Short mmCIF file of C-alpha atoms in Angstrom, two decimals:
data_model
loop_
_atom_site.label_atom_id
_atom_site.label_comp_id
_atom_site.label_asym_id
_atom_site.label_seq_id
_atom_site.Cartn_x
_atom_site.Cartn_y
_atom_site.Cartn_z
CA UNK A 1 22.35 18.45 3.87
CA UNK A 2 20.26 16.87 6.91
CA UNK A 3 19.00 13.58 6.30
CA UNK A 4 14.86 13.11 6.97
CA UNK A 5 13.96 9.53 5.27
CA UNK A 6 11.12 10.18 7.61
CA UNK A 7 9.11 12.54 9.16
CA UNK A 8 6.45 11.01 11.30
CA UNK A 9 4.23 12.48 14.16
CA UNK A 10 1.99 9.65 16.37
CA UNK A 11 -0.61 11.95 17.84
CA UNK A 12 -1.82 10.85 21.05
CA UNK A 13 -5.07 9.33 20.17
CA UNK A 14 -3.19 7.18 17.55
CA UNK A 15 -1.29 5.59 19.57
CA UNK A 16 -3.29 5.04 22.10
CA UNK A 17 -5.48 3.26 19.31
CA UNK A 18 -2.61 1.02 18.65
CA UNK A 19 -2.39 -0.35 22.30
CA UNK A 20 -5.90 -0.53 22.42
CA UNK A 21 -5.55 -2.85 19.33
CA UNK A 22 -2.06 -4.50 20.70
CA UNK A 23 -4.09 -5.18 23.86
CA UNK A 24 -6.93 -6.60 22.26
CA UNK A 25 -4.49 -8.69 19.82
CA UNK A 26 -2.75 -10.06 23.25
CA UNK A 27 -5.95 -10.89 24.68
CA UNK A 28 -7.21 -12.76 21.51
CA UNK A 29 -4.08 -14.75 21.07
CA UNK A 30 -3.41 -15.72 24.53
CA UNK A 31 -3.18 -19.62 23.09
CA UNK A 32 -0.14 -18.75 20.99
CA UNK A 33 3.23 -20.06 23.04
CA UNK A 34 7.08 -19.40 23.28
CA UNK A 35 9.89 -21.79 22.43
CA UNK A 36 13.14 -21.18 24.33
CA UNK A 37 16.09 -22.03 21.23
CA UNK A 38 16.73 -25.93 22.67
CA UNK A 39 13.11 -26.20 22.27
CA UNK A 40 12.99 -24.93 18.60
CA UNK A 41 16.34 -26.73 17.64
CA UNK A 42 14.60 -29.66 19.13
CA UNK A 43 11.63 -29.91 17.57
CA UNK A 44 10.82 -31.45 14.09
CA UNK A 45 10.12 -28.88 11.39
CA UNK A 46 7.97 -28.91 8.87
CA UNK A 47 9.09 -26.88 5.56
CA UNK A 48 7.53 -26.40 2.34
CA UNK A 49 8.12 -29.62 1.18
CA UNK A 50 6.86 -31.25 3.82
CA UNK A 51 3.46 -29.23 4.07
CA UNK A 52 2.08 -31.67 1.14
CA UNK A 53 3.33 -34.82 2.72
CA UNK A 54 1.50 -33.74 6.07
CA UNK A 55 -2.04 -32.50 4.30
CA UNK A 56 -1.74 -35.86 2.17
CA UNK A 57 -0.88 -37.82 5.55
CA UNK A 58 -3.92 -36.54 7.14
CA UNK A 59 -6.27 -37.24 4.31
CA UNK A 60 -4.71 -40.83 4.16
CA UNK A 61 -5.38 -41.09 8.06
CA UNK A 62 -8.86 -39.90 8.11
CA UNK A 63 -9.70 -42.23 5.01
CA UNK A 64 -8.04 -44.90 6.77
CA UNK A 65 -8.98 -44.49 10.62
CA UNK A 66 -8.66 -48.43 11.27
CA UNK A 67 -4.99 -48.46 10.92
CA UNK A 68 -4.27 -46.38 13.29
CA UNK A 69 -3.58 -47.10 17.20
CA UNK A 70 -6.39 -46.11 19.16
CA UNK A 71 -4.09 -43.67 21.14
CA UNK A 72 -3.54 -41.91 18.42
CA UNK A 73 -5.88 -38.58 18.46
CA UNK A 74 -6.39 -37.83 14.90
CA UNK A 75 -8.84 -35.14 15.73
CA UNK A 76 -6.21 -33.31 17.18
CA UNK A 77 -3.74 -33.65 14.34
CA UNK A 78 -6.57 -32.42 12.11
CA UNK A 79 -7.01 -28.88 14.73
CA UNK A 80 -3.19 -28.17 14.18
CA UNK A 81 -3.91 -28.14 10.63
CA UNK A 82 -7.11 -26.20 10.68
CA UNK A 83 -5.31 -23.73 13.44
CA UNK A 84 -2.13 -23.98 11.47
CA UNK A 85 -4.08 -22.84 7.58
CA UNK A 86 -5.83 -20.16 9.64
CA UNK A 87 -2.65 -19.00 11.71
CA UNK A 88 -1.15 -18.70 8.40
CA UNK A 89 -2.42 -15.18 7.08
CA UNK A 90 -2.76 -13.39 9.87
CA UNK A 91 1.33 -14.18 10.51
CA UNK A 92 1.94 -13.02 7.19
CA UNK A 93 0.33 -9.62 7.82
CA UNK A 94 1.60 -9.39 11.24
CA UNK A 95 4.90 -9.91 9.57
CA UNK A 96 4.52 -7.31 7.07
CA UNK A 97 3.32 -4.80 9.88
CA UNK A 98 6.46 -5.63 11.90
CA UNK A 99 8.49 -5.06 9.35
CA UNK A 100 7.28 -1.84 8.74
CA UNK A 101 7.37 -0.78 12.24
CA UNK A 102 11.11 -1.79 12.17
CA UNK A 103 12.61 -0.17 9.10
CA UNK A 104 10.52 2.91 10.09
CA UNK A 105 12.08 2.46 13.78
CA UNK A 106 15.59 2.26 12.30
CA UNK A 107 15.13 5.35 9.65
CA UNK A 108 13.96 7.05 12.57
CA UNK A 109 17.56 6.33 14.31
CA UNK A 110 19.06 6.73 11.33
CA UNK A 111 17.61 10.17 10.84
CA UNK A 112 18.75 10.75 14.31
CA UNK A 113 22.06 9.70 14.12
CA UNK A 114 22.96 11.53 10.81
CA UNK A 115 21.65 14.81 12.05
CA UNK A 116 23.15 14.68 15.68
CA UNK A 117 26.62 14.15 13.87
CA UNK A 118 26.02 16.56 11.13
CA UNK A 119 25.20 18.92 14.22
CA UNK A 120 28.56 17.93 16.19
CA UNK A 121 30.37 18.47 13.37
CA UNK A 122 29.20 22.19 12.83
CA UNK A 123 29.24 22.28 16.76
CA UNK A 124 33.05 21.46 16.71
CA UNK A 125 33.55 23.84 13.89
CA UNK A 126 31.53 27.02 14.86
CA UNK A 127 31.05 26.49 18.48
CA UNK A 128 34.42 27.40 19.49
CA UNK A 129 34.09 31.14 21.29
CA UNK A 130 30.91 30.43 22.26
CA UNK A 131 30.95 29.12 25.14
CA UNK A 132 30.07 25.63 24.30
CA UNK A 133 33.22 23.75 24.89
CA UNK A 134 32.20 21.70 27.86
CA UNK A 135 29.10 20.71 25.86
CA UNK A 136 31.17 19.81 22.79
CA UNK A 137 33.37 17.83 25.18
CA UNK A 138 30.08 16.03 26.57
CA UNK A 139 29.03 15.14 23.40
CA UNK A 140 32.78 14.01 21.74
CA UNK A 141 32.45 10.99 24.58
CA UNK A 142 30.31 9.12 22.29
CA UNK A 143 33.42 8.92 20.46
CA UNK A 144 36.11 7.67 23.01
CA UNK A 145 37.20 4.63 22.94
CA UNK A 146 39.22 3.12 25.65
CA UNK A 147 42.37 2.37 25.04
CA UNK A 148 44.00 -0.63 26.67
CA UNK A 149 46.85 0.66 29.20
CA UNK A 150 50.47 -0.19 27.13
CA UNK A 151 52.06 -3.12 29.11
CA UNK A 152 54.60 -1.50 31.35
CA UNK A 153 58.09 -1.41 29.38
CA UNK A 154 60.76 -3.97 30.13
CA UNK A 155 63.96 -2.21 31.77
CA UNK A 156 66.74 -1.57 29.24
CA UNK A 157 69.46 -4.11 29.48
CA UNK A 158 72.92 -3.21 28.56
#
């Protein structure tokens, strides 16, 4: 029996509604940046735990302004958390989106995948007579795997 986890049809319009909104999503969050990986396994990270010690730092700071060094810009540490608690939602439903958009991607493949061998199979089996040998040959590639050439035999000693 054919697998269909999914049957979905983007008309046109719809998805040129979604890169309208992907466009206007890019253009709003222009700001946003990229880490290579030695930047990220650089940096300092702040985890659960540590998102109370850095909303109770700031409070401490702005009560407490004179015991700072007067490089330090406290304004901007209080942005990043402003820009930070606002960031916060919007990643969580981008998230969920994604994640969508992926598992639907991969039933998609999945759907593929299971019906294009169910097909080769029954190709294999009932194509034969019909003049579809080359294109069961074409297709069986998929499934070739290269074998690494046997090492040439030593000469027999007596």
């Amino acid at each position: 029996m054919s697998q269909n986890l999914i049957d979905l049809n983007l008309s046109a319009e719809a998805l040129d509604a979604v890169d309208a909104a992907l466009t206007q999503l890019e253009a709003q969050l222009t700001p946003l940046i990229g880490l290579n990986v030695d930047q990220r396994r650089q940096l300092t990270k702040m985890g659960e735990k540590s998102e109370s010690f850095c909303r109770q730092a700031v409070d401490v700071m702005q009560q407490n302004p004179n015991i700072l060094p007067r490089n330090f810009d406290l304004e901007a540490m209080r942005r990043d958390l402003a820009a930070f608690d606002a960031l916060r939602p919007r990643l969580v439903r981008l998230t969920r989106l994604f994640e969508r958009a992926n598992d639907t991607h991969m039933a998609l493949g999945s759907d593929l995948m299971s019906n294009a061998l169910e097909g080769y199979a029954f190709l294999k089996i009932s194509g034969k007579g019909e003049g579809l040998e080359r294109l069961r040959k074409t297709l069986s590639a998929r499934f070739n795997r290269a074998r690494p050439e046997a090492p040439p035999s030593a000469p027999a000693t007596s």
